[in-house]
Tab-separated table of N, CA, C and O in Angstrom:
chain	number	residue	atom	x	y	z
A	1	MET	N	-40.813	109.029	-70.974
A	1	MET	CA	-41.285	107.880	-71.686
A	1	MET	C	-40.173	106.874	-71.912
A	1	MET	O	-40.389	105.673	-71.799
A	2	ALA	N	-38.998	107.369	-72.233
A	2	ALA	CA	-37.856	106.491	-72.474
A	2	ALA	C	-37.510	105.712	-71.214
A	2	ALA	O	-37.111	104.552	-71.286
A	3	GLU	N	-37.673	106.379	-70.063
A	3	GLU	CA	-37.383	105.681	-68.801
A	3	GLU	C	-38.336	104.515	-68.610
A	3	GLU	O	-37.946	103.433	-68.167
A	4	PHE	N	-39.618	104.706	-68.961
A	4	PHE	CA	-40.625	103.656	-68.832
A	4	PHE	C	-40.272	102.473	-69.738
A	4	PHE	O	-40.344	101.318	-69.330
A	5	VAL	N	-39.898	102.745	-70.970
A	5	VAL	CA	-39.523	101.689	-71.920
A	5	VAL	C	-38.296	100.951	-71.424
A	5	VAL	O	-38.246	99.721	-71.433
A	6	ASN	N	-37.292	101.679	-70.975
A	6	ASN	CA	-36.069	101.050	-70.473
A	6	ASN	C	-36.361	100.172	-69.253
A	6	ASN	O	-35.797	99.091	-69.115
A	7	GLU	N	-37.271	100.650	-68.394
A	7	GLU	CA	-37.623	99.874	-67.201
A	7	GLU	C	-38.321	98.579	-67.603
A	7	GLU	O	-38.052	97.518	-67.051
A	8	ASN	N	-39.253	98.640	-68.582
A	8	ASN	CA	-39.944	97.431	-69.046
A	8	ASN	C	-38.987	96.456	-69.711
A	8	ASN	O	-39.143	95.247	-69.585
A	9	ILE	N	-38.029	96.975	-70.457
A	9	ILE	CA	-37.039	96.098	-71.090
A	9	ILE	C	-36.248	95.374	-70.009
A	9	ILE	O	-36.014	94.173	-70.079
A	10	ARG	N	-35.864	96.131	-68.975
A	10	ARG	CA	-35.139	95.498	-67.865
A	10	ARG	C	-36.005	94.440	-67.190
A	10	ARG	O	-35.555	93.364	-66.871
A	11	LYS	N	-37.310	94.765	-66.985
A	11	LYS	CA	-38.215	93.799	-66.363
A	11	LYS	C	-38.374	92.570	-67.248
A	11	LYS	O	-38.392	91.456	-66.776
A	12	GLY	N	-38.479	92.762	-68.551
A	12	GLY	CA	-38.616	91.639	-69.483
A	12	GLY	C	-37.395	90.741	-69.434
A	12	GLY	O	-37.507	89.513	-69.424
A	13	SER	N	-36.238	91.341	-69.394
A	13	SER	CA	-35.029	90.522	-69.333
A	13	SER	C	-34.947	89.801	-67.991
A	13	SER	O	-34.478	88.677	-67.914
A	14	ASN	N	-35.456	90.443	-66.931
A	14	ASN	CA	-35.485	89.773	-65.633
A	14	ASN	C	-36.406	88.561	-65.663
A	14	ASN	O	-36.100	87.526	-65.092
A	15	VAL	N	-37.543	88.695	-66.355
A	15	VAL	CA	-38.469	87.574	-66.470
A	15	VAL	C	-37.800	86.433	-67.225
A	15	VAL	O	-37.851	85.277	-66.819
A	16	LEU	N	-37.161	86.763	-68.322
A	16	LEU	CA	-36.461	85.736	-69.086
A	16	LEU	C	-35.327	85.119	-68.265
A	16	LEU	O	-35.106	83.898	-68.316
A	17	ASP	N	-34.655	85.972	-67.534
A	17	ASP	CA	-33.595	85.454	-66.667
A	17	ASP	C	-34.168	84.510	-65.620
A	17	ASP	O	-33.593	83.458	-65.331
A	18	ARG	N	-35.324	84.885	-65.054
A	18	ARG	CA	-35.953	84.037	-64.041
A	18	ARG	C	-36.411	82.710	-64.644
A	18	ARG	O	-36.268	81.662	-64.027
A	19	ILE	N	-36.985	82.773	-65.857
A	19	ILE	CA	-37.419	81.537	-66.519
A	19	ILE	C	-36.214	80.649	-66.794
A	19	ILE	O	-36.234	79.453	-66.536
A	20	GLU	N	-35.158	81.261	-67.323
A	20	GLU	CA	-33.948	80.489	-67.608
A	20	GLU	C	-33.392	79.890	-66.314
A	20	GLU	O	-33.004	78.722	-66.271
A	21	GLU	N	-33.391	80.654	-65.250
A	21	GLU	CA	-32.871	80.175	-63.971
A	21	GLU	C	-33.719	79.033	-63.417
A	21	GLU	O	-33.196	78.083	-62.843
A	22	SER	N	-35.059	79.121	-63.616
A	22	SER	CA	-35.899	78.045	-63.096
A	22	SER	C	-35.763	76.780	-63.939
A	22	SER	O	-35.853	75.679	-63.423
A	23	LEU	N	-35.575	76.917	-65.260
A	23	LEU	CA	-35.414	75.738	-66.111
A	23	LEU	C	-34.011	75.157	-66.035
A	23	LEU	O	-33.833	73.944	-66.013
A	24	PHE	N	-33.040	76.006	-66.005
A	24	PHE	CA	-31.641	75.586	-65.968
A	24	PHE	C	-30.935	76.316	-64.828
A	24	PHE	O	-30.195	77.255	-65.047
A	25	PRO	N	-31.170	75.886	-63.594
A	25	PRO	CA	-30.666	76.646	-62.463
A	25	PRO	C	-29.158	76.578	-62.283
A	25	PRO	O	-28.622	77.207	-61.390
A	26	GLY	N	-28.490	75.871	-63.113
A	26	GLY	CA	-27.050	75.769	-62.939
A	26	GLY	C	-26.760	74.692	-61.925
A	26	GLY	O	-27.162	73.557	-62.091
A	27	GLU	N	-26.129	75.051	-60.849
A	27	GLU	CA	-25.753	74.060	-59.854
A	27	GLU	C	-26.598	74.204	-58.604
A	27	GLU	O	-26.927	75.309	-58.191
A	28	ILE	N	-26.957	73.088	-58.034
A	28	ILE	CA	-27.711	73.055	-56.788
A	28	ILE	C	-26.814	72.405	-55.761
A	28	ILE	O	-26.279	71.319	-55.996
A	29	GLU	N	-26.631	73.054	-54.642
A	29	GLU	CA	-25.803	72.460	-53.594
A	29	GLU	C	-26.677	71.602	-52.693
A	29	GLU	O	-27.713	72.036	-52.215
A	30	ILE	N	-26.264	70.370	-52.502
A	30	ILE	CA	-26.954	69.478	-51.584
A	30	ILE	C	-26.304	69.677	-50.231
A	30	ILE	O	-25.124	69.404	-50.052
A	31	GLU	N	-27.093	70.184	-49.279
A	31	GLU	CA	-26.566	70.599	-47.988
A	31	GLU	C	-25.772	69.504	-47.294
A	31	GLU	O	-26.210	68.369	-47.213
A	32	GLY	N	-24.618	69.892	-46.810
A	32	GLY	CA	-23.813	68.996	-45.995
A	32	GLY	C	-23.047	67.961	-46.785
A	32	GLY	O	-22.287	67.194	-46.209
A	33	SER	N	-23.230	67.916	-48.095
A	33	SER	CA	-22.550	66.877	-48.859
A	33	SER	C	-21.311	67.401	-49.570
A	33	SER	O	-20.441	66.627	-49.936
A	34	GLY	N	-21.264	68.708	-49.775
A	34	GLY	CA	-20.164	69.273	-50.540
A	34	GLY	C	-20.309	68.988	-52.027
A	34	GLY	O	-19.404	69.250	-52.807
A	35	TYR	N	-21.446	68.437	-52.437
A	35	TYR	CA	-21.681	68.051	-53.824
A	35	TYR	C	-22.512	69.110	-54.516
A	35	TYR	O	-23.581	69.468	-54.050
A	36	GLN	N	-21.998	69.630	-55.612
A	36	GLN	CA	-22.722	70.595	-56.424
A	36	GLN	C	-23.402	69.821	-57.545
A	36	GLN	O	-22.742	69.205	-58.370
A	37	ARG	N	-24.722	69.822	-57.580
A	37	ARG	CA	-25.475	69.024	-58.550
A	37	ARG	C	-26.108	69.917	-59.593
A	37	ARG	O	-26.797	70.868	-59.273
A	38	ARG	N	-25.912	69.564	-60.833
A	38	ARG	CA	-26.610	70.260	-61.910
A	38	ARG	C	-28.032	69.728	-61.956
A	38	ARG	O	-28.297	68.604	-61.553
A	39	MET	N	-28.960	70.533	-62.451
A	39	MET	CA	-30.374	70.184	-62.440
A	39	MET	C	-30.638	68.848	-63.128
A	39	MET	O	-31.402	68.034	-62.654
A	40	PHE	N	-29.993	68.617	-64.253
A	40	PHE	CA	-30.247	67.401	-65.018
A	40	PHE	C	-29.155	66.366	-64.815
A	40	PHE	O	-28.980	65.469	-65.626
A	41	ASP	N	-28.437	66.480	-63.730
A	41	ASP	CA	-27.385	65.521	-63.397
A	41	ASP	C	-28.037	64.286	-62.793
A	41	ASP	O	-28.730	64.365	-61.789
A	42	LYS	N	-27.837	63.155	-63.384
A	42	LYS	CA	-28.501	61.926	-62.948
A	42	LYS	C	-27.563	61.009	-62.156
A	42	LYS	O	-27.876	59.855	-61.952
A	43	ARG	N	-26.420	61.516	-61.711
A	43	ARG	CA	-25.477	60.647	-61.005
A	43	ARG	C	-26.050	60.112	-59.699
A	43	ARG	O	-25.851	58.951	-59.363
A	44	ILE	N	-26.779	60.939	-58.956
A	44	ILE	CA	-27.358	60.483	-57.695
A	44	ILE	C	-28.378	59.391	-57.964
A	44	ILE	O	-28.377	58.345	-57.319
A	45	GLU	N	-29.252	59.618	-58.950
A	45	GLU	CA	-30.264	58.620	-59.276
A	45	GLU	C	-29.613	57.323	-59.743
A	45	GLU	O	-30.039	56.229	-59.375
A	46	LYS	N	-28.574	57.437	-60.554
A	46	LYS	CA	-27.870	56.250	-61.048
A	46	LYS	C	-27.224	55.504	-59.876
A	46	LYS	O	-27.310	54.282	-59.790
A	47	TYR	N	-26.601	56.250	-58.972
A	47	TYR	CA	-25.984	55.617	-57.801
A	47	TYR	C	-27.045	54.889	-56.975
A	47	TYR	O	-26.841	53.742	-56.564
A	48	LEU	N	-28.186	55.537	-56.716
A	48	LEU	CA	-29.239	54.911	-55.922
A	48	LEU	C	-29.808	53.675	-56.621
A	48	LEU	O	-30.124	52.686	-55.964
A	49	ASP	N	-29.939	53.740	-57.944
A	49	ASP	CA	-30.417	52.568	-58.683
A	49	ASP	C	-29.450	51.397	-58.530
A	49	ASP	O	-29.869	50.257	-58.347
A	50	GLU	N	-28.171	51.676	-58.582
A	50	GLU	CA	-27.164	50.615	-58.509
A	50	GLU	C	-26.962	50.101	-57.085
A	50	GLU	O	-26.599	48.946	-56.890
A	51	HIS	N	-27.183	50.950	-56.068
A	51	HIS	CA	-26.887	50.590	-54.678
A	51	HIS	C	-28.126	50.727	-53.784
A	51	HIS	O	-28.009	51.071	-52.611
A	52	PHE	N	-29.289	50.420	-54.341
A	52	PHE	CA	-30.544	50.634	-53.629
A	52	PHE	C	-30.615	49.840	-52.327
A	52	PHE	O	-30.957	50.377	-51.273
A	53	GLU	N	-30.273	48.561	-52.372
A	53	GLU	CA	-30.348	47.712	-51.180
A	53	GLU	C	-29.399	48.213	-50.089
A	53	GLU	O	-29.754	48.254	-48.907
A	54	GLU	N	-28.194	48.584	-50.477
A	54	GLU	CA	-27.223	49.093	-49.500
A	54	GLU	C	-27.716	50.393	-48.864
A	54	GLU	O	-27.533	50.607	-47.666
A	55	TYR	N	-28.327	51.251	-49.667
A	55	TYR	CA	-28.856	52.526	-49.189
A	55	TYR	C	-29.950	52.276	-48.152
A	55	TYR	O	-29.972	52.904	-47.095
A	56	ILE	N	-30.835	51.329	-48.438
A	56	ILE	CA	-31.922	51.001	-47.514
A	56	ILE	C	-31.362	50.473	-46.203
A	56	ILE	O	-31.795	50.866	-45.121
A	57	GLU	N	-30.370	49.574	-46.281
A	57	GLU	CA	-29.782	49.008	-45.067
A	57	GLU	C	-29.034	50.070	-44.262
A	57	GLU	O	-29.145	50.115	-43.041
A	58	GLU	N	-28.269	50.918	-44.943
A	58	GLU	CA	-27.465	51.921	-44.242
A	58	GLU	C	-28.326	52.897	-43.450
A	58	GLU	O	-27.995	53.266	-42.327
A	59	PHE	N	-29.458	53.304	-44.008
A	59	PHE	CA	-30.303	54.294	-43.360
A	59	PHE	C	-31.510	53.674	-42.662
A	59	PHE	O	-32.402	54.382	-42.213
A	60	ASN	N	-31.528	52.340	-42.566
A	60	ASN	CA	-32.608	51.615	-41.882
A	60	ASN	C	-33.982	52.027	-42.391
A	60	ASN	O	-34.895	52.289	-41.607
A	61	LEU	N	-34.130	52.076	-43.705
A	61	LEU	CA	-35.405	52.447	-44.303
A	61	LEU	C	-36.319	51.233	-44.369
A	61	LEU	O	-35.869	50.105	-44.423
A	62	VAL	N	-37.615	51.478	-44.364
A	62	VAL	CA	-38.607	50.413	-44.426
A	62	VAL	C	-39.358	50.551	-45.747
A	62	VAL	O	-39.835	51.628	-46.088
A	63	ARG	N	-39.438	49.429	-46.469
A	63	ARG	CA	-40.161	49.431	-47.736
A	63	ARG	C	-41.616	49.042	-47.504
A	63	ARG	O	-41.968	48.511	-46.456
A	64	GLU	N	-42.439	49.291	-48.498
A	64	GLU	CA	-43.865	48.981	-48.385
A	64	GLU	C	-44.075	47.483	-48.169
A	64	GLU	O	-44.924	47.076	-47.376
A	65	ILE	N	-43.280	46.654	-48.846
A	65	ILE	CA	-43.418	45.206	-48.674
A	65	ILE	C	-43.096	44.815	-47.233
A	65	ILE	O	-43.737	43.933	-46.662
A	66	ASP	N	-42.110	45.494	-46.635
A	66	ASP	CA	-41.785	45.231	-45.231
A	66	ASP	C	-42.971	45.571	-44.334
A	66	ASP	O	-43.259	44.847	-43.382
A	67	LEU	N	-43.652	46.674	-44.645
A	67	LEU	CA	-44.819	47.056	-43.852
A	67	LEU	C	-45.910	45.995	-43.929
A	67	LEU	O	-46.538	45.673	-42.920
A	68	HIS	N	-46.121	45.432	-45.117
A	68	HIS	CA	-47.120	44.370	-45.263
A	68	HIS	C	-46.737	43.147	-44.435
A	68	HIS	O	-47.583	42.544	-43.767
A	69	ILE	N	-45.463	42.804	-44.476
A	69	ILE	CA	-44.983	41.650	-43.698
A	69	ILE	C	-45.173	41.921	-42.207
A	69	ILE	O	-45.653	41.061	-41.464
A	70	TYR	N	-44.806	43.121	-41.759
A	70	TYR	CA	-44.962	43.468	-40.344
A	70	TYR	C	-46.426	43.460	-39.925
A	70	TYR	O	-46.761	43.046	-38.819
A	71	GLU	N	-47.308	43.936	-40.816
A	71	GLU	CA	-48.737	43.929	-40.501
A	71	GLU	C	-49.256	42.499	-40.349
A	71	GLU	O	-50.035	42.213	-39.434
A	72	GLU	N	-48.805	41.606	-41.234
A	72	GLU	CA	-49.214	40.199	-41.126
A	72	GLU	C	-48.701	39.582	-39.826
A	72	GLU	O	-49.425	38.843	-39.152
A	73	LYS	N	-47.453	39.883	-39.478
A	73	LYS	CA	-46.891	39.367	-38.222
A	73	LYS	C	-47.657	39.912	-37.027
A	73	LYS	O	-47.924	39.188	-36.066
A	74	LEU	N	-48.020	41.184	-37.081
A	74	LEU	CA	-48.784	41.801	-35.997
A	74	LEU	C	-50.138	41.127	-35.852
A	74	LEU	O	-50.558	40.803	-34.734
A	75	GLU	N	-50.821	40.914	-36.976
A	75	GLU	CA	-52.122	40.242	-36.927
A	75	GLU	C	-51.980	38.842	-36.335
A	75	GLU	O	-52.808	38.427	-35.518
A	76	HIS	N	-50.941	38.131	-36.731
A	76	HIS	CA	-50.701	36.787	-36.200
A	76	HIS	C	-50.468	36.845	-34.686
A	76	HIS	O	-51.031	36.045	-33.931
A	77	CYS	N	-49.656	37.794	-34.257
A	77	CYS	CA	-49.382	37.943	-32.814
A	77	CYS	C	-50.658	38.289	-32.049
A	77	CYS	O	-50.888	37.775	-30.943
A	78	GLN	N	-51.490	39.148	-32.630
A	78	GLN	CA	-52.739	39.518	-31.970
A	78	GLN	C	-53.669	38.305	-31.855
A	78	GLN	O	-54.299	38.098	-30.809
A	79	GLU	N	-53.738	37.500	-32.907
A	79	GLU	CA	-54.560	36.292	-32.861
A	79	GLU	C	-54.046	35.322	-31.794
A	79	GLU	O	-54.826	34.755	-31.025
A	80	GLU	N	-52.726	35.141	-31.761
A	80	GLU	CA	-52.122	34.246	-30.770
A	80	GLU	C	-52.382	34.761	-29.349
A	80	GLU	O	-52.665	33.981	-28.439
A	81	THR	N	-52.294	36.076	-29.174
A	81	THR	CA	-52.535	36.667	-27.861
A	81	THR	C	-53.979	36.434	-27.429
A	81	THR	O	-54.238	36.086	-26.263
A	82	GLU	N	-54.908	36.606	-28.350
A	82	GLU	CA	-56.320	36.357	-28.029
A	82	GLU	C	-56.542	34.896	-27.648
A	82	GLU	O	-57.274	34.601	-26.699
A	83	GLU	N	-55.904	33.993	-28.378
A	83	GLU	CA	-56.028	32.570	-28.055
A	83	GLU	C	-55.458	32.276	-26.664
A	83	GLU	O	-56.035	31.494	-25.900
A	84	LEU	N	-54.332	32.906	-26.342
A	84	LEU	CA	-53.740	32.718	-25.011
A	84	LEU	C	-54.656	33.264	-23.913
A	84	LEU	O	-54.807	32.644	-22.848
A	85	LYS	N	-55.271	34.399	-24.167
A	85	LYS	CA	-56.195	34.968	-23.184
A	85	LYS	C	-57.384	34.041	-22.960
A	85	LYS	O	-57.810	33.823	-21.812
A	86	GLU	N	-57.913	33.479	-24.049
A	86	GLU	CA	-59.022	32.537	-23.921
A	86	GLU	C	-58.586	31.288	-23.158
A	86	GLU	O	-59.323	30.777	-22.303
A	87	PHE	N	-57.386	30.800	-23.456
A	87	PHE	CA	-56.860	29.633	-22.751
A	87	PHE	C	-56.728	29.921	-21.251
A	87	PHE	O	-57.107	29.100	-20.406
A	88	GLN	N	-56.176	31.092	-20.913
A	88	GLN	CA	-56.033	31.464	-19.502
A	88	GLN	C	-57.392	31.536	-18.817
A	88	GLN	O	-57.541	31.084	-17.679
A	89	LYS	N	-58.367	32.086	-19.503
A	89	LYS	CA	-59.714	32.169	-18.933
A	89	LYS	C	-60.267	30.770	-18.681
A	89	LYS	O	-60.835	30.491	-17.608
A	90	ASP	N	-60.094	29.874	-19.650
A	90	ASP	CA	-60.565	28.491	-19.494
A	90	ASP	C	-59.853	27.805	-18.321
A	90	ASP	O	-60.486	27.098	-17.533
A	91	VAL	N	-58.551	28.029	-18.203
A	91	VAL	CA	-57.789	27.419	-17.109
A	91	VAL	C	-58.267	27.963	-15.763
A	91	VAL	O	-58.437	27.204	-14.803
A	92	LYS	N	-58.503	29.270	-15.685
A	92	LYS	CA	-58.999	29.853	-14.429
A	92	LYS	C	-60.363	29.274	-14.062
A	92	LYS	O	-60.623	28.967	-12.891
A	93	ASP	N	-61.228	29.114	-15.072
A	93	ASP	CA	-62.547	28.517	-14.816
A	93	ASP	C	-62.398	27.082	-14.306
A	93	ASP	O	-63.087	26.676	-13.363
A	94	GLU	N	-61.507	26.310	-14.919
A	94	GLU	CA	-61.287	24.928	-14.471
A	94	GLU	C	-60.719	24.902	-13.050
A	94	GLU	O	-61.087	24.048	-12.240
A	95	LEU	N	-59.803	25.831	-12.749
A	95	LEU	CA	-59.243	25.888	-11.397
A	95	LEU	C	-60.333	26.187	-10.368
A	95	LEU	O	-60.324	25.621	-9.261
A	96	LYS	N	-61.255	27.064	-10.730
A	96	LYS	CA	-62.365	27.349	-9.816
A	96	LYS	C	-63.191	26.091	-9.569
A	96	LYS	O	-63.592	25.809	-8.436
A	97	LEU	N	-63.448	25.346	-10.652
A	97	LEU	CA	-64.200	24.097	-10.504
A	97	LEU	C	-63.448	23.099	-9.613
A	97	LEU	O	-64.036	22.465	-8.727
A	98	PHE	N	-62.141	22.956	-9.839
A	98	PHE	CA	-61.338	22.040	-9.015
A	98	PHE	C	-61.319	22.482	-7.550
A	98	PHE	O	-61.396	21.666	-6.633
A	99	LYS	N	-61.209	23.802	-7.348
A	99	LYS	CA	-61.204	24.313	-5.973
A	99	LYS	C	-62.546	24.021	-5.290
A	99	LYS	O	-62.572	23.611	-4.121
A	100	ALA	N	-63.618	24.215	-6.049
A	100	ALA	CA	-64.944	23.926	-5.487
A	100	ALA	C	-65.064	22.431	-5.157
A	100	ALA	O	-65.570	22.052	-4.091
A	101	ARG	N	-64.594	21.561	-6.015
A	101	ARG	CA	-64.616	20.117	-5.752
A	101	ARG	C	-63.758	19.755	-4.537
A	101	ARG	O	-64.154	18.947	-3.712
A	102	LEU	N	-62.576	20.391	-4.482
A	102	LEU	CA	-61.678	20.122	-3.355
A	102	LEU	C	-62.319	20.556	-2.045
A	102	LEU	O	-62.236	19.837	-1.036
A	103	ASP	N	-62.946	21.716	-2.061
A	103	ASP	CA	-63.636	22.184	-0.855
A	103	ASP	C	-64.729	21.198	-0.439
A	103	ASP	O	-64.873	20.882	0.746
A	104	ARG	N	-65.484	20.690	-1.407
A	104	ARG	CA	-66.525	19.699	-1.113
A	104	ARG	C	-65.937	18.410	-0.536
A	104	ARG	O	-66.454	17.850	0.438
A	105	ILE	N	-64.840	17.985	-1.140
A	105	ILE	CA	-64.193	16.742	-0.646
A	105	ILE	C	-63.686	16.938	0.781
A	105	ILE	O	-63.836	16.076	1.640
A	106	GLU	N	-63.054	18.119	1.040
A	106	GLU	CA	-62.557	18.393	2.386
A	106	GLU	C	-63.700	18.423	3.413
A	106	GLU	O	-63.565	17.920	4.522
A	107	LYS	N	-64.825	18.983	3.018
A	107	LYS	CA	-65.981	19.015	3.925
A	107	LYS	C	-66.480	17.602	4.203
A	107	LYS	O	-66.844	17.271	5.330
A	108	GLU	N	-66.503	16.774	3.147
A	108	GLU	CA	-66.934	15.396	3.319
A	108	GLU	C	-65.994	14.618	4.242
A	108	GLU	O	-66.425	13.811	5.064
A	109	LEU	N	-64.708	14.894	4.112
A	109	LEU	CA	-63.723	14.204	4.926
A	109	LEU	C	-63.778	14.664	6.400
A	109	LEU	O	-63.469	13.895	7.302
A	110	GLN	N	-64.150	15.895	6.619
A	110	GLN	CA	-64.203	16.418	7.979
A	110	GLN	C	-65.433	15.887	8.729
A	110	GLN	O	-65.484	15.934	9.947
A	111	ARG	N	-66.434	15.362	8.101
A	111	ARG	CA	-67.624	14.867	8.778
A	111	ARG	C	-67.365	13.607	9.455
A	111	ARG	O	-66.875	12.799	9.832
């Protein structure tokens, strides 16, 4: 019986240890940086807040506002492309008409 009680006490302390470890894990290593970060250490967040624009430029990140701008530019390009296609179609139709007229004129001249 004593062994059972001792085992439960050990398990209870392990649970408390696990809870403490999950709430206050001590230091977290950020891979490849050599930086040991405490759970509630706000230095990274503070650095990013102060150097947000530089961070975005350095890593070529795209913001949501940039996506909206790109979408508008894309829509504009698509509209312009459609207009160009319609223009080309109109020009081809006119060329056919001119060719038909030219053929008629050449036939008239050959008579």
